[in-house]
Short mmCIF file of C-alpha atoms in Angstrom, two decimals:
data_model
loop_
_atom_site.label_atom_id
_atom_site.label_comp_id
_atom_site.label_asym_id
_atom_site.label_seq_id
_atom_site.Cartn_x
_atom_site.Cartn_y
_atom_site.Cartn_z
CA UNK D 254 0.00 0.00 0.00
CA UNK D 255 2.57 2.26 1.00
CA UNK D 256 3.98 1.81 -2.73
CA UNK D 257 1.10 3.35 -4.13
CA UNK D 258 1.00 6.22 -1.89
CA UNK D 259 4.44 6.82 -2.79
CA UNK D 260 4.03 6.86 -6.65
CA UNK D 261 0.72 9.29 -6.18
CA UNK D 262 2.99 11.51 -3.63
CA UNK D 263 5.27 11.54 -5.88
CA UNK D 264 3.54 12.60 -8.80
CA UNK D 265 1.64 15.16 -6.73
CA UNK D 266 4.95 16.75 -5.14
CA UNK D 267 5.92 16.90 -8.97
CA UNK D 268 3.59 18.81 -10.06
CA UNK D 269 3.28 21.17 -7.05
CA UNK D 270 6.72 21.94 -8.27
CA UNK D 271 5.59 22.44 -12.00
CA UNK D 272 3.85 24.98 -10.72
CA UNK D 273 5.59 26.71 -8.16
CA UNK D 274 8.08 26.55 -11.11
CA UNK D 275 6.73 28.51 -13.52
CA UNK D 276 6.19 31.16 -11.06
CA UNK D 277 9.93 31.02 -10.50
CA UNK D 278 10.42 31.26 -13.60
CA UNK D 279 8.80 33.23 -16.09
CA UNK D 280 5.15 34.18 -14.14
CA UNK D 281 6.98 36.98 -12.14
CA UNK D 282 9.18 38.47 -14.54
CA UNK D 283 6.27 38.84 -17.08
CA UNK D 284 4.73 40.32 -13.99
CA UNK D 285 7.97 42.47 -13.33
CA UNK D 286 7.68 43.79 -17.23
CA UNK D 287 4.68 45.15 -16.39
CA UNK D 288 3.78 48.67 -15.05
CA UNK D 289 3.91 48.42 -11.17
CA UNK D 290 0.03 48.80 -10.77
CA UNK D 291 -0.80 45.97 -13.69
CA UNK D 292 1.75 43.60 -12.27
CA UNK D 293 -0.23 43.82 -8.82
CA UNK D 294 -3.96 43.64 -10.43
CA UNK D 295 -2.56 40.92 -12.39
CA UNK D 296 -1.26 39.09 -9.14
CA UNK D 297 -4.04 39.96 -7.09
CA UNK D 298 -6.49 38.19 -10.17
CA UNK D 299 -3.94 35.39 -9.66
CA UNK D 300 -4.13 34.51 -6.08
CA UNK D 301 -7.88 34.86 -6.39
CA UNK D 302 -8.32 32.45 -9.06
CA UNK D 303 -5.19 29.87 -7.02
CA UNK D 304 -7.57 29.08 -4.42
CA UNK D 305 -10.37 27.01 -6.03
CA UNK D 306 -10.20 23.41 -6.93
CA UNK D 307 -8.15 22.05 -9.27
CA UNK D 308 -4.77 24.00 -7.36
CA UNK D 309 -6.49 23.13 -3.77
CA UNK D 310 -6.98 19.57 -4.77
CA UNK D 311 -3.18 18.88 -5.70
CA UNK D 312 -1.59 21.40 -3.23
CA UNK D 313 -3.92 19.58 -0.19
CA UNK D 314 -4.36 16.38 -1.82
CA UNK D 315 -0.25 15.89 -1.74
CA UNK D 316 -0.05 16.91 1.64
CA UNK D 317 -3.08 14.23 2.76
CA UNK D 318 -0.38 11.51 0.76
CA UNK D 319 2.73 12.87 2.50
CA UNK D 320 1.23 12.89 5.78
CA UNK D 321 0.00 8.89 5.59
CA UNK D 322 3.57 8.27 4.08
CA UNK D 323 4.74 10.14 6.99
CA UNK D 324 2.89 8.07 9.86
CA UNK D 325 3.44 5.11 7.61
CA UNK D 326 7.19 5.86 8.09
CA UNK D 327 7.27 6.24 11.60
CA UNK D 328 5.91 3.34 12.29
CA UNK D 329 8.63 1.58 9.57
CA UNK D 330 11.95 3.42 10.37
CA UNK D 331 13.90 0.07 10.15
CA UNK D 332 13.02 0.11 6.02
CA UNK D 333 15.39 2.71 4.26
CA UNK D 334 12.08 3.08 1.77
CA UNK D 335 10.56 4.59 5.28
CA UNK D 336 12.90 6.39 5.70
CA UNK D 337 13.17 8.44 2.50
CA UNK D 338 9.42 8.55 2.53
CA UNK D 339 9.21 10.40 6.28
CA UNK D 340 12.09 12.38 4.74
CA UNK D 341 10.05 13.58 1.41
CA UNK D 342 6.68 13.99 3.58
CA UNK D 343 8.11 16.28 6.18
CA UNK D 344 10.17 18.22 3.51
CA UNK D 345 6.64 18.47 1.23
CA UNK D 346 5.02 19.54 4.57
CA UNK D 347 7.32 22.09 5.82
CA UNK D 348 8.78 23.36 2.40
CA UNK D 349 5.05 23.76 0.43
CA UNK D 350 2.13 23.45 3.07
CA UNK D 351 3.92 25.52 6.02
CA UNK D 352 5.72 27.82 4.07
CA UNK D 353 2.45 28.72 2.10
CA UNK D 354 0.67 29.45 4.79
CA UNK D 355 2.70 31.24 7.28
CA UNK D 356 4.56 33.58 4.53
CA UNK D 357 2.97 33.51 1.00
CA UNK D 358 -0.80 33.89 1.85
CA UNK D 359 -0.55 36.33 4.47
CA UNK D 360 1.62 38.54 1.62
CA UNK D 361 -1.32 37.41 -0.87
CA UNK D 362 -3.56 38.88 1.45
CA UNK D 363 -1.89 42.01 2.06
CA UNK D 364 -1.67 42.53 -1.46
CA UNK D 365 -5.47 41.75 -1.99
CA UNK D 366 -6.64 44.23 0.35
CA UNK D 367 -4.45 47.33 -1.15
CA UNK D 368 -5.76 49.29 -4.53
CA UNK D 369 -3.11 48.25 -7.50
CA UNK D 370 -3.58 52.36 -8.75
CA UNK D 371 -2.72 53.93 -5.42
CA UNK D 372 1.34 54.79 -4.63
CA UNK D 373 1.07 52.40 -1.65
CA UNK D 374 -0.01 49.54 -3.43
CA UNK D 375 2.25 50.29 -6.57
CA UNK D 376 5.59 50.13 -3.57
CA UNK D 377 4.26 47.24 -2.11
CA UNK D 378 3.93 45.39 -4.99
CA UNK D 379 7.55 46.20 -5.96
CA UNK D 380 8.53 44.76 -2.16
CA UNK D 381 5.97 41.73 -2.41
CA UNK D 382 7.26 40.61 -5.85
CA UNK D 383 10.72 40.22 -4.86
CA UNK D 384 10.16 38.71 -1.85
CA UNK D 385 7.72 36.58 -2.60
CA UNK D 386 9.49 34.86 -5.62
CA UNK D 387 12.25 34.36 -3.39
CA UNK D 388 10.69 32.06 -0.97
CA UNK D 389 8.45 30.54 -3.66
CA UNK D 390 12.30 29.87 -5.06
CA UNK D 391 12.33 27.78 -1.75
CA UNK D 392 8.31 25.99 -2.53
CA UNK D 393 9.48 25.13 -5.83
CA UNK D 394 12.59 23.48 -4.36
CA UNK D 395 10.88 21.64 -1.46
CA UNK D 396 8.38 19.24 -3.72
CA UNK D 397 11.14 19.06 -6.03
CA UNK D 398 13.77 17.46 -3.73
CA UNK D 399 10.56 15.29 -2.07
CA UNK D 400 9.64 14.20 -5.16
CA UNK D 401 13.11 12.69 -5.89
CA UNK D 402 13.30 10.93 -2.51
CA UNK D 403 10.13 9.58 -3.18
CA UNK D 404 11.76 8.02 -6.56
CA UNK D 405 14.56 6.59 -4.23
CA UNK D 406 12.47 5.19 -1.87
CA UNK D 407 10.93 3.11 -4.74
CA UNK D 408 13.70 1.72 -5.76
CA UNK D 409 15.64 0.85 -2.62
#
């Protein structure tokens, strides 16, 4: 059973880092091209439209799999699979889930709440950007590494 958690964790922490990815990647800096108070309507449109199901059902649907694969574990330390399994679901948990909720969303929020046209909106979207794609640097990271120690654990 474990086994087939691990190959759906896997392919969930996969694509969680797909798309944490292209945020990383190319999302911002087309946001970054344009003018300060289109970037931030275009973000705030964004995180509005993030929160519905198809993103909620892989982002909490992963973390469901990495927490059975992480009580699974526990209970299985003496297997090296276990081990890189407790290892991936604590690193999906932390990096993704955690990290999501204690910095990006409160920052989403923020942003949400100010008016893209006024002067404070337009410098906080100049701070949020920056900061916020570096830590979602870090989520894009997280399911990436979890997702390759959910590989190894299926083939040790």
């Amino acid at each position: 059973m474990t086994e087939y958690l691990a190959i759906a964790a896997l392919v969930g922490t996969g694509l969680n880092a797909g798309v944490f990815y292209t945020f990383s990647t190319f999302t911002m800096s087309g946001l970054k091209r344009l003018s300060p108070s289109a970037g931030a309507a275009a973000m705030q449109e964004i995180n509005r439209e993030a929160p519905k199901a198809p993103l909620m059902s892989l982002f909490f649907g992963t973390a469901l799999l990495s927490i059975a694969l992480l009580v699974a574990g526990l209970g299985n330390l003496d297997e090296v699979a276990a081990r890189y399994q407790v290892a991936a679901g604590a690193l999906f948990l932390v990096g993704v889930i955690m990290l999501t909720g204690t910095y990006h969303v409160p920052r989403n929020n923020k942003l949400d709440r100010l008016d893209p046209t006024s002067s404070q909106g337009q410098r906080y979207w100049e701070i949020y950007r920056r900061q916020w794609t570096r830590m979602n640097h870090v989520r894009t990271i997280a399911p990436a590494i979890a997702a390759v120690l959910l590989a190894i654990s299926l083939q040790v």
